mmCIF file of C-alpha atoms in Angstrom:
data_model
loop_
_atom_site.group_PDB
_atom_site.id
_atom_site.type_symbol
_atom_site.label_atom_id
_atom_site.label_comp_id
_atom_site.label_asym_id
_atom_site.label_seq_id
_atom_site.Cartn_x
_atom_site.Cartn_y
_atom_site.Cartn_z
ATOM 1 C CA MET A 1 -41.670 -8.138 19.188
ATOM 2 C CA ASP A 2 -42.292 -6.581 15.785
ATOM 3 C CA GLY A 3 -41.267 -3.194 17.141
ATOM 4 C CA VAL A 4 -38.027 -4.601 18.506
ATOM 5 C CA ARG A 5 -37.227 -6.358 15.234
ATOM 6 C CA SER A 6 -37.903 -3.256 13.177
ATOM 7 C CA ARG A 7 -35.345 -1.188 15.054
ATOM 8 C CA PRO A 8 -32.268 -0.359 12.966
ATOM 9 C CA ILE A 9 -29.806 -2.568 14.786
ATOM 10 C CA TRP A 10 -27.166 -1.759 12.184
ATOM 11 C CA ALA A 11 -27.225 1.862 13.335
ATOM 12 C CA PHE A 12 -26.189 0.848 16.861
ATOM 13 C CA LEU A 13 -23.466 -1.400 15.492
ATOM 14 C CA THR A 14 -22.001 1.102 13.042
ATOM 15 C CA GLY A 15 -22.688 4.243 15.079
ATOM 16 C CA PRO A 16 -19.462 4.252 17.147
ATOM 17 C CA TYR A 17 -17.302 3.692 14.070
ATOM 18 C CA ALA A 18 -19.207 6.389 12.171
ATOM 19 C CA LEU A 19 -18.530 8.867 14.989
ATOM 20 C CA PHE A 20 -14.887 7.818 14.980
ATOM 21 C CA LEU A 21 -14.619 8.525 11.252
ATOM 22 C CA LEU A 22 -16.454 11.821 11.603
ATOM 23 C CA PHE A 23 -14.327 13.359 14.343
ATOM 24 C CA LEU A 24 -10.937 11.743 13.716
ATOM 25 C CA LEU A 25 -10.916 11.493 9.916
ATOM 26 C CA LEU A 26 -13.477 13.640 8.129
ATOM 27 C CA VAL A 27 -13.064 16.760 10.282
ATOM 28 C CA PRO A 28 -9.224 16.832 9.979
ATOM 29 C CA PHE A 29 -9.562 16.014 6.283
ATOM 30 C CA ALA A 30 -11.905 18.983 5.810
ATOM 31 C CA ASN A 31 -9.384 21.158 7.647
ATOM 32 C CA VAL A 32 -6.641 20.042 5.274
ATOM 33 C CA ALA A 33 -8.903 20.802 2.300
ATOM 34 C CA MET A 34 -9.498 24.281 3.709
ATOM 35 C CA TYR A 35 -5.756 24.942 4.034
ATOM 36 C CA SER A 36 -5.164 23.854 0.426
ATOM 37 C CA LEU A 37 -7.396 26.647 -0.902
ATOM 38 C CA HIS A 38 -5.461 29.499 0.740
ATOM 39 C CA PRO A 39 -2.181 31.106 -0.326
ATOM 40 C CA TYR A 40 0.929 30.583 1.779
ATOM 41 C CA SER A 41 2.092 33.260 4.198
ATOM 42 C CA PRO A 42 5.534 33.087 5.908
ATOM 43 C CA THR A 43 4.171 34.877 8.989
ATOM 44 C CA LYS A 44 0.529 33.778 9.196
ATOM 45 C CA VAL A 45 0.750 30.251 7.717
ATOM 46 C CA PHE A 46 -1.959 31.187 5.206
ATOM 47 C CA LEU A 47 -3.797 34.241 3.952
ATOM 48 C CA PRO A 48 -7.587 34.604 4.037
ATOM 49 C CA GLU A 49 -7.881 34.809 0.232
ATOM 50 C CA LEU A 50 -8.932 31.796 -1.818
ATOM 51 C CA THR A 51 -6.747 30.453 -4.600
ATOM 52 C CA LEU A 52 -6.115 27.367 -6.705
ATOM 53 C CA ASP A 53 -2.389 28.059 -7.133
ATOM 54 C CA ASN A 54 -1.500 25.237 -4.743
ATOM 55 C CA TYR A 55 -3.163 22.778 -7.116
ATOM 56 C CA ARG A 56 -1.792 24.389 -10.276
ATOM 57 C CA LYS A 57 1.794 23.907 -9.152
ATOM 58 C CA ILE A 58 1.210 20.157 -8.906
ATOM 59 C CA PHE A 59 1.427 20.161 -12.697
ATOM 60 C CA ASP A 60 4.939 21.643 -12.605
ATOM 61 C CA LEU A 61 7.662 19.334 -13.882
ATOM 62 C CA TYR A 62 9.158 18.757 -10.424
ATOM 63 C CA TYR A 63 5.875 17.585 -8.909
ATOM 64 C CA VAL A 64 4.940 15.559 -11.986
ATOM 65 C CA ARG A 65 8.215 13.686 -11.612
ATOM 66 C CA LEU A 66 7.642 13.392 -7.869
ATOM 67 C CA PHE A 67 4.236 11.747 -8.268
ATOM 68 C CA GLY A 68 5.448 9.702 -11.221
ATOM 69 C CA ARG A 69 8.314 8.316 -9.143
ATOM 70 C CA THR A 70 5.959 7.638 -6.238
ATOM 71 C CA LEU A 71 3.468 5.741 -8.406
ATOM 72 C CA ARG A 72 6.234 3.841 -10.199
ATOM 73 C CA LEU A 73 7.951 2.642 -7.021
ATOM 74 C CA GLY A 74 4.589 1.701 -5.545
ATOM 75 C CA LEU A 75 3.776 -0.312 -8.674
ATOM 76 C CA ILE A 76 7.145 -2.095 -8.620
ATOM 77 C CA ALA A 77 6.806 -2.930 -4.927
ATOM 78 C CA THR A 78 3.287 -4.243 -5.505
ATOM 79 C CA ALA A 79 4.409 -6.409 -8.433
ATOM 80 C CA VAL A 80 7.253 -7.896 -6.398
ATOM 81 C CA CYS A 81 4.863 -8.574 -3.515
ATOM 82 C CA VAL A 82 2.573 -10.435 -5.928
ATOM 83 C CA VAL A 83 5.434 -12.566 -7.266
ATOM 84 C CA LEU A 84 6.686 -13.418 -3.775
ATOM 85 C CA GLY A 85 3.367 -13.487 -1.960
ATOM 86 C CA TYR A 86 1.156 -15.541 -4.292
ATOM 87 C CA PRO A 87 3.111 -18.820 -4.004
ATOM 88 C CA LEU A 88 3.304 -18.369 -0.238
ATOM 89 C CA ALA A 89 -0.421 -17.651 -0.051
ATOM 90 C CA TYR A 90 -1.211 -20.785 -2.053
ATOM 91 C CA PHE A 91 1.055 -22.901 0.125
ATOM 92 C CA LEU A 92 -0.542 -21.614 3.330
ATOM 93 C CA ALA A 93 -4.065 -22.011 1.937
ATOM 94 C CA ARG A 94 -3.462 -25.660 1.089
ATOM 95 C CA ALA A 95 -1.237 -26.526 4.066
ATOM 96 C CA ARG A 96 -2.245 -28.596 7.062
ATOM 97 C CA PRO A 97 -3.665 -26.650 10.028
ATOM 98 C CA ARG A 98 -0.476 -26.885 12.106
ATOM 99 C CA VAL A 99 1.756 -25.866 9.218
ATOM 100 C CA GLN A 100 -0.640 -23.064 8.325
ATOM 101 C CA ALA A 101 -0.674 -21.761 11.903
ATOM 102 C CA LEU A 102 3.129 -21.795 12.037
ATOM 103 C CA GLY A 103 3.387 -20.103 8.656
ATOM 104 C CA LEU A 104 0.933 -17.371 9.625
ATOM 105 C CA PHE A 105 2.838 -16.799 12.854
ATOM 106 C CA LEU A 106 6.139 -16.420 10.988
ATOM 107 C CA LEU A 107 4.446 -14.155 8.438
ATOM 108 C CA ILE A 108 2.808 -11.833 10.946
ATOM 109 C CA MET A 109 5.531 -11.836 13.597
ATOM 110 C CA PRO A 110 7.751 -9.258 11.783
ATOM 111 C CA LEU A 111 4.836 -6.808 11.928
ATOM 112 C CA MET A 112 5.307 -6.749 15.698
ATOM 113 C CA VAL A 113 8.735 -5.160 15.204
ATOM 114 C CA SER A 114 8.989 -1.455 14.475
ATOM 115 C CA ALA A 115 9.477 -0.633 10.807
ATOM 116 C CA VAL A 116 12.344 1.688 11.767
ATOM 117 C CA ILE A 117 14.256 -1.176 13.384
ATOM 118 C CA ARG A 118 13.711 -3.385 10.355
ATOM 119 C CA ILE A 119 14.883 -0.628 8.034
ATOM 120 C CA PHE A 120 18.054 -0.133 10.065
ATOM 121 C CA GLY A 121 18.645 -3.842 9.615
ATOM 122 C CA TRP A 122 18.428 -3.375 5.842
ATOM 123 C CA ILE A 123 20.860 -0.460 6.094
ATOM 124 C CA VAL A 124 23.377 -2.851 7.647
ATOM 125 C CA ILE A 125 22.716 -5.470 4.971
ATOM 126 C CA LEU A 126 22.721 -3.156 1.932
ATOM 127 C CA GLY A 127 25.466 -0.753 3.030
ATOM 128 C CA ARG A 128 28.790 -0.232 1.301
ATOM 129 C CA LYS A 129 30.409 -2.790 3.600
ATOM 130 C CA GLY A 130 27.232 -4.685 4.316
ATOM 131 C CA LEU A 131 26.468 -8.348 3.980
ATOM 132 C CA VAL A 132 25.612 -8.199 0.263
ATOM 133 C CA ASN A 133 28.776 -6.370 -0.785
ATOM 134 C CA GLN A 134 30.991 -8.455 1.481
ATOM 135 C CA THR A 135 29.604 -11.556 -0.193
ATOM 136 C CA LEU A 136 30.285 -10.085 -3.640
ATOM 137 C CA VAL A 137 33.854 -9.194 -2.657
ATOM 138 C CA ALA A 138 34.389 -12.699 -1.283
ATOM 139 C CA LEU A 139 33.278 -14.072 -4.662
ATOM 140 C CA GLY A 140 35.766 -11.808 -6.448
ATOM 141 C CA LEU A 141 33.149 -9.375 -7.749
ATOM 142 C CA GLU A 142 32.934 -5.623 -7.509
ATOM 143 C CA PRO A 143 30.694 -4.170 -4.780
ATOM 144 C CA ILE A 144 27.541 -2.447 -5.941
ATOM 145 C CA LYS A 145 25.667 0.530 -4.582
ATOM 146 C CA LEU A 146 22.344 -0.603 -3.189
ATOM 147 C CA LEU A 147 21.786 1.650 -0.218
ATOM 148 C CA TYR A 148 20.196 5.070 -0.785
ATOM 149 C CA SER A 149 18.699 4.033 -4.104
ATOM 150 C CA GLU A 150 15.302 3.160 -5.516
ATOM 151 C CA THR A 151 16.250 -0.509 -5.330
ATOM 152 C CA ALA A 152 16.745 -0.239 -1.580
ATOM 153 C CA VAL A 153 13.377 1.525 -1.234
ATOM 154 C CA VAL A 154 11.612 -1.260 -3.131
ATOM 155 C CA ILE A 155 13.340 -3.913 -1.011
ATOM 156 C CA GLY A 156 12.270 -2.155 2.177
ATOM 157 C CA LEU A 157 8.680 -1.722 1.007
ATOM 158 C CA VAL A 158 8.392 -5.349 -0.082
ATOM 159 C CA ASN A 159 9.836 -6.588 3.202
ATOM 160 C CA ILE A 160 7.252 -4.635 5.188
ATOM 161 C CA PHE A 161 4.150 -5.100 3.019
ATOM 162 C CA VAL A 162 4.339 -8.721 1.829
ATOM 163 C CA PRO A 163 1.981 -9.905 4.631
ATOM 164 C CA PHE A 164 -0.667 -7.458 3.406
ATOM 165 C CA MET A 165 -0.516 -9.193 0.031
ATOM 166 C CA VAL A 166 -0.416 -12.766 1.299
ATOM 167 C CA LEU A 167 -3.402 -12.638 3.665
ATOM 168 C CA PRO A 168 -6.099 -11.488 1.156
ATOM 169 C CA ILE A 169 -4.865 -13.896 -1.506
ATOM 170 C CA MET A 170 -4.747 -16.734 0.996
ATOM 171 C CA ALA A 171 -8.322 -16.037 2.114
ATOM 172 C CA SER A 172 -9.461 -16.028 -1.519
ATOM 173 C CA ILE A 173 -7.669 -19.293 -2.386
ATOM 174 C CA GLU A 174 -9.166 -21.014 0.661
ATOM 175 C CA ARG A 175 -12.599 -20.414 -0.873
ATOM 176 C CA VAL A 176 -11.586 -22.400 -3.971
ATOM 177 C CA PRO A 177 -12.534 -26.065 -3.381
ATOM 178 C CA PRO A 178 -9.533 -28.374 -3.837
ATOM 179 C CA ASN A 179 -11.709 -30.820 -5.783
ATOM 180 C CA LEU A 180 -11.821 -28.290 -8.642
ATOM 181 C CA GLU A 181 -8.055 -28.657 -9.007
ATOM 182 C CA GLU A 182 -8.337 -32.424 -8.841
ATOM 183 C CA ALA A 183 -11.075 -32.383 -11.482
ATOM 184 C CA ALA A 184 -8.981 -30.249 -13.812
ATOM 185 C CA GLN A 185 -5.996 -32.566 -13.440
ATOM 186 C CA ASN A 186 -8.180 -35.631 -13.986
ATOM 187 C CA LEU A 187 -9.356 -34.062 -17.249
ATOM 188 C CA GLY A 188 -5.744 -33.866 -18.416
ATOM 189 C CA ALA A 189 -4.813 -30.300 -17.455
ATOM 190 C CA SER A 190 -1.272 -29.680 -16.309
ATOM 191 C CA TRP A 191 -0.593 -27.797 -13.096
ATOM 192 C CA SER A 192 0.145 -24.574 -15.006
ATOM 193 C CA GLN A 193 -3.134 -24.902 -16.906
ATOM 194 C CA THR A 194 -4.992 -25.609 -13.658
ATOM 195 C CA PHE A 195 -3.476 -22.530 -12.113
ATOM 196 C CA ALA A 196 -4.198 -20.285 -15.095
ATOM 197 C CA GLN A 197 -7.769 -21.497 -15.705
ATOM 198 C CA VAL A 198 -9.012 -22.428 -12.229
ATOM 199 C CA ILE A 199 -6.997 -21.046 -9.313
ATOM 200 C CA LEU A 200 -6.046 -17.625 -10.636
ATOM 201 C CA PRO A 201 -9.471 -16.570 -11.982
ATOM 202 C CA LEU A 202 -11.211 -17.603 -8.754
ATOM 203 C CA SER A 203 -8.634 -15.833 -6.571
ATOM 204 C CA VAL A 204 -8.788 -12.529 -8.460
ATOM 205 C CA PRO A 205 -10.829 -10.739 -5.730
ATOM 206 C CA GLY A 206 -8.149 -11.470 -3.131
ATOM 207 C CA LEU A 207 -5.397 -10.548 -5.562
ATOM 208 C CA ILE A 208 -7.024 -7.209 -6.331
ATOM 209 C CA SER A 209 -7.594 -6.491 -2.644
ATOM 210 C CA GLY A 210 -3.969 -7.279 -1.828
ATOM 211 C CA CYS A 211 -2.667 -5.151 -4.693
ATOM 212 C CA LEU A 212 -4.860 -2.237 -3.682
ATOM 213 C CA LEU A 213 -3.792 -2.466 -0.056
ATOM 214 C CA VAL A 214 -0.079 -2.765 -0.785
ATOM 215 C CA TYR A 215 -0.084 -0.103 -3.494
ATOM 216 C CA SER A 216 -2.009 2.469 -1.457
ATOM 217 C CA ILE A 217 0.298 1.992 1.537
ATOM 218 C CA SER A 218 3.439 1.992 -0.615
ATOM 219 C CA ILE A 219 2.746 5.295 -2.356
ATOM 220 C CA SER A 220 2.094 6.935 1.024
ATOM 221 C CA ALA A 221 5.172 5.469 2.742
ATOM 222 C CA PHE A 222 7.514 7.910 4.455
ATOM 223 C CA VAL A 223 9.953 6.150 6.788
ATOM 224 C CA THR A 224 11.215 3.596 4.266
ATOM 225 C CA PRO A 225 12.084 6.027 1.427
ATOM 226 C CA ALA A 226 13.421 8.557 3.931
ATOM 227 C CA LEU A 227 15.939 6.097 5.418
ATOM 228 C CA LEU A 228 16.728 3.874 2.425
ATOM 229 C CA GLY A 229 16.264 6.263 -0.481
ATOM 230 C CA ASN A 230 18.157 9.152 -2.016
ATOM 231 C CA SER A 231 17.246 12.592 -0.723
ATOM 232 C CA ARG A 232 17.282 13.932 -4.305
ATOM 233 C CA GLU A 233 14.861 11.255 -5.529
ATOM 234 C CA ARG A 234 12.151 11.454 -2.935
ATOM 235 C CA MET A 235 8.573 10.259 -2.801
ATOM 236 C CA ALA A 236 5.423 12.275 -2.225
ATOM 237 C CA ALA A 237 5.219 11.657 1.530
ATOM 238 C CA GLN A 238 8.743 13.032 2.002
ATOM 239 C CA GLN A 239 7.833 16.193 0.112
ATOM 240 C CA ILE A 240 4.708 16.642 2.231
ATOM 241 C CA TYR A 241 6.755 16.170 5.391
ATOM 242 C CA ASP A 242 9.251 18.855 4.335
ATOM 243 C CA GLU A 243 6.487 21.244 3.333
ATOM 244 C CA VAL A 244 4.904 20.916 6.779
ATOM 245 C CA LEU A 245 7.866 20.763 9.166
ATOM 246 C CA VAL A 246 10.732 22.380 7.225
ATOM 247 C CA SER A 247 9.272 25.190 5.122
ATOM 248 C CA PHE A 248 5.987 25.401 7.101
ATOM 249 C CA ASN A 249 4.083 25.735 3.845
ATOM 250 C CA TRP A 250 0.890 24.090 5.041
ATOM 251 C CA PRO A 251 -1.266 25.073 2.038
ATOM 252 C CA SER A 252 1.163 23.444 -0.372
ATOM 253 C CA ALA A 253 1.456 20.334 1.788
ATOM 254 C CA SER A 254 -2.340 20.131 1.997
ATOM 255 C CA SER A 255 -2.746 20.236 -1.770
ATOM 256 C CA LEU A 256 -0.111 17.509 -2.207
ATOM 257 C CA ALA A 257 -1.782 15.353 0.427
ATOM 258 C CA LEU A 258 -5.192 15.747 -1.207
ATOM 259 C CA ALA A 259 -3.736 14.881 -4.604
ATOM 260 C CA LEU A 260 -2.251 11.708 -3.136
ATOM 261 C CA VAL A 261 -5.573 10.857 -1.481
ATOM 262 C CA ALA A 262 -7.383 11.445 -4.775
ATOM 263 C CA LEU A 263 -5.063 9.018 -6.562
ATOM 264 C CA THR A 264 -5.665 6.448 -3.831
ATOM 265 C CA LEU A 265 -9.445 6.863 -4.071
ATOM 266 C CA VAL A 266 -9.364 6.401 -7.841
ATOM 267 C CA LEU A 267 -7.438 3.160 -7.381
ATOM 268 C CA MET A 268 -9.813 2.046 -4.646
ATOM 269 C CA PHE A 269 -12.954 2.565 -6.715
ATOM 270 C CA TRP A 270 -11.353 0.858 -9.685
ATOM 271 C CA ALA A 271 -10.371 -2.111 -7.504
ATOM 272 C CA LEU A 272 -13.865 -2.340 -6.002
ATOM 273 C CA PHE A 273 -15.375 -2.327 -9.496
ATOM 274 C CA ALA A 274 -12.946 -5.002 -10.677
ATOM 275 C CA THR A 275 -13.580 -7.093 -7.559
ATOM 276 C CA ARG A 276 -17.336 -6.901 -8.096
ATOM 277 C CA ARG A 277 -16.985 -8.058 -11.687
ATOM 278 C CA ALA A 278 -14.718 -10.907 -10.601
ATOM 279 C CA GLY A 279 -17.247 -11.908 -7.939
ATOM 280 C CA ARG A 280 -20.022 -12.013 -10.523
ATOM 281 C CA ARG A 281 -17.899 -14.220 -12.760
ATOM 282 C CA GLU A 282 -17.168 -16.521 -9.826
ATOM 283 C CA ARG A 283 -20.865 -16.891 -9.003
ATOM 284 C CA ALA A 284 -21.709 -17.437 -12.669
ATOM 285 C CA SER A 285 -19.151 -20.234 -12.924
#
């Protein structure tokens, strides 16, 4: 019995997933890293020499603006998801089981529809003669240009990624005992004070997880900015797509992809550190 108990059961449980990561993630990722270190060749895809020019050009003004725009739109989309998703997450966390089940169904159901179809729906709504502009004209106002703009991209990203913000926050709020809110109100705290001093601090881990998830997906989005955005104000994923399938400059695309992955990893480690600190505070309280 002791021999059976001493076996590393965790190795059998994590082994299949580790093999999956090795062959379907790490090996292709290493191949991309290899391409990024070679110069581009119009006839041979890349030359056998090694170079860092693909990384140096990332600091050119065009690519600095490209990544700056990508990070900015991702940050705006994440902030909007927080504003819209936090109240919904709190409502679902404190709702009755039937209401919560219905709310979760309505929240997750749009994820079953292709993002392309949903984006085409926004094209109809935000177009020059779409629902928004027709409403403005009916009210006697001038139509505005929403489609093919950064505003349209943010709207599309928020529409797709709000569930990824709501679910982590909801799970974190469910761990907060309701009697803590009742105790704060019995001690004379208003609802805003209860939220700021009880609910929000204890739900920080879920908030950070949701922000990290939404932000990392937003800055790597391709379909939404490609269909709703302006071709002259593109995001990083669009540039990588063109480098691969239009100009066939795989080394340049590889360096851009690795730079985007590096930014995502930095955010991930920062979020994990912040979540750990928030967890320690929660246990200390």
